[in-house]
């Protein structure tokens, strides 16, 4: 019996006021314990442009320089996060906005410089997560809402992948809860035919996953999500669900839409 | 026996890197339960200027328009708040950054429009404070750090006076804790001679306060702080201490520097 829902929503929903309102309605309606992890969205780029902070790419990878980490701390950790909290409060969902620095919940390491210096990007240290205060909040009926930020323990905030924060929290909280980790994205689920948006594979287990890999059915975009999902399953998370926000939040018991990984 | 310190620090310390480091060292060193409330500082004005958001005044009072509430949510609730959290974490102080919207701790009402429309400014609703999750955090050894922001319960963030947040929290938490509320400011304390920075009055009780008022000894600037202080004392707060951060945080037991109000 699932007793904790951990839901990651991406920038595409954050950026779209209509999608966001629908998402928040559905999220707030989920009964029981839940955690939201939100991505960034394009608003940081827009505000950065106005402040003369250029998006910086090396080999197609985004670099987080000193100006950019301050920008995303401000926009993701402040504006986006607190607006989500206020809007969830308006829906009687008792949200609390956090980053990984808060209560030292998600310690991270600044990514080591190899071929590329990613700047102030944090790699989560999965064994170091501090879940005590987080559990106290959940038990007090509060819903944590995480911005995609962590810290290095030496006073520096770090930009961190929201998918990774979601799976790390799911794994760390599996010692106490039966966790369903839900990744909301643009598609209805994992597709058996990348050109047919309705060709959703409803269930993937290890055997089916191997078969899909061998038959080269999966698109490049979905592979990291599935690896992440099986990583979570292999570390105690009960279920991972991938699909469109409209579907995957509607039915939290019984049959589910999207792709269930278990 | 004081068992909770609630400390308000103003923008003048936030704006000055050296003062801030000293302040954080002293704050982190306070043993036991504590809460920090920080003011804004000039960084919001600086970033607002870059974004073309003008500071707006009517009759010398600052107005918080729609662009400005987003600006301060971003800068105070994001940048300043999370940098303080990360820097306290680096000092082994397990800080958590919050606004009044988080866990609905400080519900507020948008200030009614009378002669002046202050815009998105929140007046704290003292009887509505939700201290349950806050107490859970304090009991878990976590140190809440509040930005000067609240919300209206309908999805809107509100700009709110940090002194008022500090006294409201102190009053609301007095049902469980023996609270010392500390206001850090530029002077060493309440002065018996405004031209002599060393003429600190060490103790003010109701009788002395009346006497000081009758003798017109007090400067205009200190009057709201003293009214705030006696309001807190009259509502269960054990002690209020007013003085310079260098002095008032150094000695949390025994004799204290600054002006003690009780």
PDB file of C-alpha atoms in Angstrom, chain A residues 13-119:
ATOM      1  CA  UNK A  13       4.459  22.766 -16.763  1.00  0.00           C
ATOM      2  CA  UNK A  14       5.990  25.531 -14.593  1.00  0.00           C
ATOM      3  CA  UNK A  15       6.210  27.775 -17.686  1.00  0.00           C
ATOM      4  CA  UNK A  16       2.589  27.292 -18.764  1.00  0.00           C
ATOM      5  CA  UNK A  17       0.037  29.007 -16.457  1.00  0.00           C
ATOM      6  CA  UNK A  18      -2.876  26.822 -17.605  1.00  0.00           C
ATOM      7  CA  UNK A  19      -1.017  23.518 -17.320  1.00  0.00           C
ATOM      8  CA  UNK A  20       0.316  24.668 -13.952  1.00  0.00           C
ATOM      9  CA  UNK A  21      -3.121  25.437 -12.486  1.00  0.00           C
ATOM     10  CA  UNK A  22      -4.437  22.028 -13.574  1.00  0.00           C
ATOM     11  CA  UNK A  23      -1.338  20.352 -12.199  1.00  0.00           C
ATOM     12  CA  UNK A  24      -1.627  22.113  -8.828  1.00  0.00           C
ATOM     13  CA  UNK A  25      -5.323  21.213  -8.561  1.00  0.00           C
ATOM     14  CA  UNK A  26      -4.493  17.545  -9.117  1.00  0.00           C
ATOM     15  CA  UNK A  27      -1.434  17.573  -6.885  1.00  0.00           C
ATOM     16  CA  UNK A  28      -3.309  19.239  -4.019  1.00  0.00           C
ATOM     17  CA  UNK A  29      -6.084  16.641  -4.340  1.00  0.00           C
ATOM     18  CA  UNK A  30      -3.767  13.674  -3.746  1.00  0.00           C
ATOM     19  CA  UNK A  31      -4.650  12.384  -0.292  1.00  0.00           C
ATOM     20  CA  UNK A  32      -1.990  11.661   2.318  1.00  0.00           C
ATOM     21  CA  UNK A  33       1.731  12.261   2.312  1.00  0.00           C
ATOM     22  CA  UNK A  34       3.383  13.743  -0.770  1.00  0.00           C
ATOM     23  CA  UNK A  35       6.458  15.663  -1.906  1.00  0.00           C
ATOM     24  CA  UNK A  36       6.816  17.861  -4.989  1.00  0.00           C
ATOM     25  CA  UNK A  37      10.096  18.466  -6.828  1.00  0.00           C
ATOM     26  CA  UNK A  38       9.939  21.153  -9.487  1.00  0.00           C
ATOM     27  CA  UNK A  39      12.251  21.895 -12.386  1.00  0.00           C
ATOM     28  CA  UNK A  40      13.261  25.360 -13.400  1.00  0.00           C
ATOM     29  CA  UNK A  41      11.518  26.565 -16.495  1.00  0.00           C
ATOM     30  CA  UNK A  42      12.520  29.311 -18.862  1.00  0.00           C
ATOM     31  CA  UNK A  43      11.809  32.162 -16.475  1.00  0.00           C
ATOM     32  CA  UNK A  44      15.398  32.042 -15.168  1.00  0.00           C
ATOM     33  CA  UNK A  45      16.702  32.502 -18.716  1.00  0.00           C
ATOM     34  CA  UNK A  46      14.308  35.415 -19.239  1.00  0.00           C
ATOM     35  CA  UNK A  47      15.297  37.179 -16.010  1.00  0.00           C
ATOM     36  CA  UNK A  48      18.956  36.327 -16.672  1.00  0.00           C
ATOM     37  CA  UNK A  49      18.718  37.990 -20.075  1.00  0.00           C
ATOM     38  CA  UNK A  50      17.350  41.143 -18.436  1.00  0.00           C
ATOM     39  CA  UNK A  51      20.213  41.085 -15.909  1.00  0.00           C
ATOM     40  CA  UNK A  52      22.801  40.530 -18.633  1.00  0.00           C
ATOM     41  CA  UNK A  53      23.584  37.009 -17.410  1.00  0.00           C
ATOM     42  CA  UNK A  54      24.227  34.903 -20.504  1.00  0.00           C
ATOM     43  CA  UNK A  55      23.302  31.233 -20.720  1.00  0.00           C
ATOM     44  CA  UNK A  56      26.622  29.511 -21.074  1.00  0.00           C
ATOM     45  CA  UNK A  57      27.074  26.223 -22.948  1.00  0.00           C
ATOM     46  CA  UNK A  58      30.128  24.052 -23.574  1.00  0.00           C
ATOM     47  CA  UNK A  59      29.647  21.101 -25.952  1.00  0.00           C
ATOM     48  CA  UNK A  60      25.893  21.552 -25.622  1.00  0.00           C
ATOM     49  CA  UNK A  61      26.028  21.279 -21.799  1.00  0.00           C
ATOM     50  CA  UNK A  62      24.820  24.184 -19.695  1.00  0.00           C
ATOM     51  CA  UNK A  63      27.431  25.710 -17.398  1.00  0.00           C
ATOM     52  CA  UNK A  64      26.477  27.248 -14.046  1.00  0.00           C
ATOM     53  CA  UNK A  65      28.869  30.136 -13.434  1.00  0.00           C
ATOM     54  CA  UNK A  66      28.830  32.366 -10.314  1.00  0.00           C
ATOM     55  CA  UNK A  67      26.229  34.758 -11.723  1.00  0.00           C
ATOM     56  CA  UNK A  68      24.020  31.853 -12.840  1.00  0.00           C
ATOM     57  CA  UNK A  69      23.967  30.057  -9.484  1.00  0.00           C
ATOM     58  CA  UNK A  70      22.823  33.312  -7.839  1.00  0.00           C
ATOM     59  CA  UNK A  71      20.213  33.685 -10.598  1.00  0.00           C
ATOM     60  CA  UNK A  72      18.749  30.199 -10.165  1.00  0.00           C
ATOM     61  CA  UNK A  73      18.918  30.410  -6.356  1.00  0.00           C
ATOM     62  CA  UNK A  74      16.822  33.566  -6.678  1.00  0.00           C
ATOM     63  CA  UNK A  75      14.404  32.398  -9.368  1.00  0.00           C
ATOM     64  CA  UNK A  76      13.990  28.677  -8.606  1.00  0.00           C
ATOM     65  CA  UNK A  77      14.580  28.826  -4.833  1.00  0.00           C
ATOM     66  CA  UNK A  78      12.657  32.088  -4.364  1.00  0.00           C
ATOM     67  CA  UNK A  79      10.191  33.137  -7.022  1.00  0.00           C
ATOM     68  CA  UNK A  80       9.072  29.800  -8.488  1.00  0.00           C
ATOM     69  CA  UNK A  81       9.253  27.848  -5.228  1.00  0.00           C
ATOM     70  CA  UNK A  82       7.404  30.352  -3.031  1.00  0.00           C
ATOM     71  CA  UNK A  83       4.734  31.026  -5.657  1.00  0.00           C
ATOM     72  CA  UNK A  84       4.083  27.277  -5.835  1.00  0.00           C
ATOM     73  CA  UNK A  85       3.870  27.163  -2.036  1.00  0.00           C
ATOM     74  CA  UNK A  86       1.425  30.103  -1.884  1.00  0.00           C
ATOM     75  CA  UNK A  87      -0.718  28.570  -4.625  1.00  0.00           C
ATOM     76  CA  UNK A  88      -0.785  25.179  -2.910  1.00  0.00           C
ATOM     77  CA  UNK A  89      -1.704  26.869   0.390  1.00  0.00           C
ATOM     78  CA  UNK A  90      -4.635  28.468  -1.471  1.00  0.00           C
ATOM     79  CA  UNK A  91      -5.715  24.894  -2.275  1.00  0.00           C
ATOM     80  CA  UNK A  92      -5.513  23.841   1.382  1.00  0.00           C
ATOM     81  CA  UNK A  93      -2.340  21.873   0.735  1.00  0.00           C
ATOM     82  CA  UNK A  94       0.021  22.755   3.595  1.00  0.00           C
ATOM     83  CA  UNK A  95       3.158  23.180   1.477  1.00  0.00           C
ATOM     84  CA  UNK A  96       6.643  24.147   2.666  1.00  0.00           C
ATOM     85  CA  UNK A  97       9.239  25.326   0.128  1.00  0.00           C
ATOM     86  CA  UNK A  98      12.734  23.889   0.439  1.00  0.00           C
ATOM     87  CA  UNK A  99      16.071  23.408  -1.264  1.00  0.00           C
ATOM     88  CA  UNK A 100      18.558  20.660  -0.519  1.00  0.00           C
ATOM     89  CA  UNK A 101      20.460  23.137   1.679  1.00  0.00           C
ATOM     90  CA  UNK A 102      17.519  23.504   4.043  1.00  0.00           C
ATOM     91  CA  UNK A 103      17.901  21.335   7.126  1.00  0.00           C
ATOM     92  CA  UNK A 104      20.870  19.885   5.204  1.00  0.00           C
ATOM     93  CA  UNK A 105      18.439  17.453   3.595  1.00  0.00           C
ATOM     94  CA  UNK A 106      20.415  16.945   0.371  1.00  0.00           C
ATOM     95  CA  UNK A 107      24.178  17.415   0.719  1.00  0.00           C
ATOM     96  CA  UNK A 108      25.941  17.455  -2.631  1.00  0.00           C
ATOM     97  CA  UNK A 109      29.411  17.648  -4.066  1.00  0.00           C
ATOM     98  CA  UNK A 110      30.416  20.261  -6.623  1.00  0.00           C
ATOM     99  CA  UNK A 111      30.887  18.240  -9.802  1.00  0.00           C
ATOM    100  CA  UNK A 112      34.610  17.509 -10.252  1.00  0.00           C
ATOM    101  CA  UNK A 113      36.214  19.248 -13.241  1.00  0.00           C
ATOM    102  CA  UNK A 114      37.189  16.719 -15.930  1.00  0.00           C
ATOM    103  CA  UNK A 115      36.823  17.518 -19.650  1.00  0.00           C
ATOM    104  CA  UNK A 116      34.174  20.096 -18.810  1.00  0.00           C
ATOM    105  CA  UNK A 117      33.937  22.480 -15.847  1.00  0.00           C
ATOM    106  CA  UNK A 118      30.198  22.546 -15.182  1.00  0.00           C
ATOM    107  CA  UNK A 119      30.637  25.258 -12.564  1.00  0.00           C
TER     108      UNK A 119
END
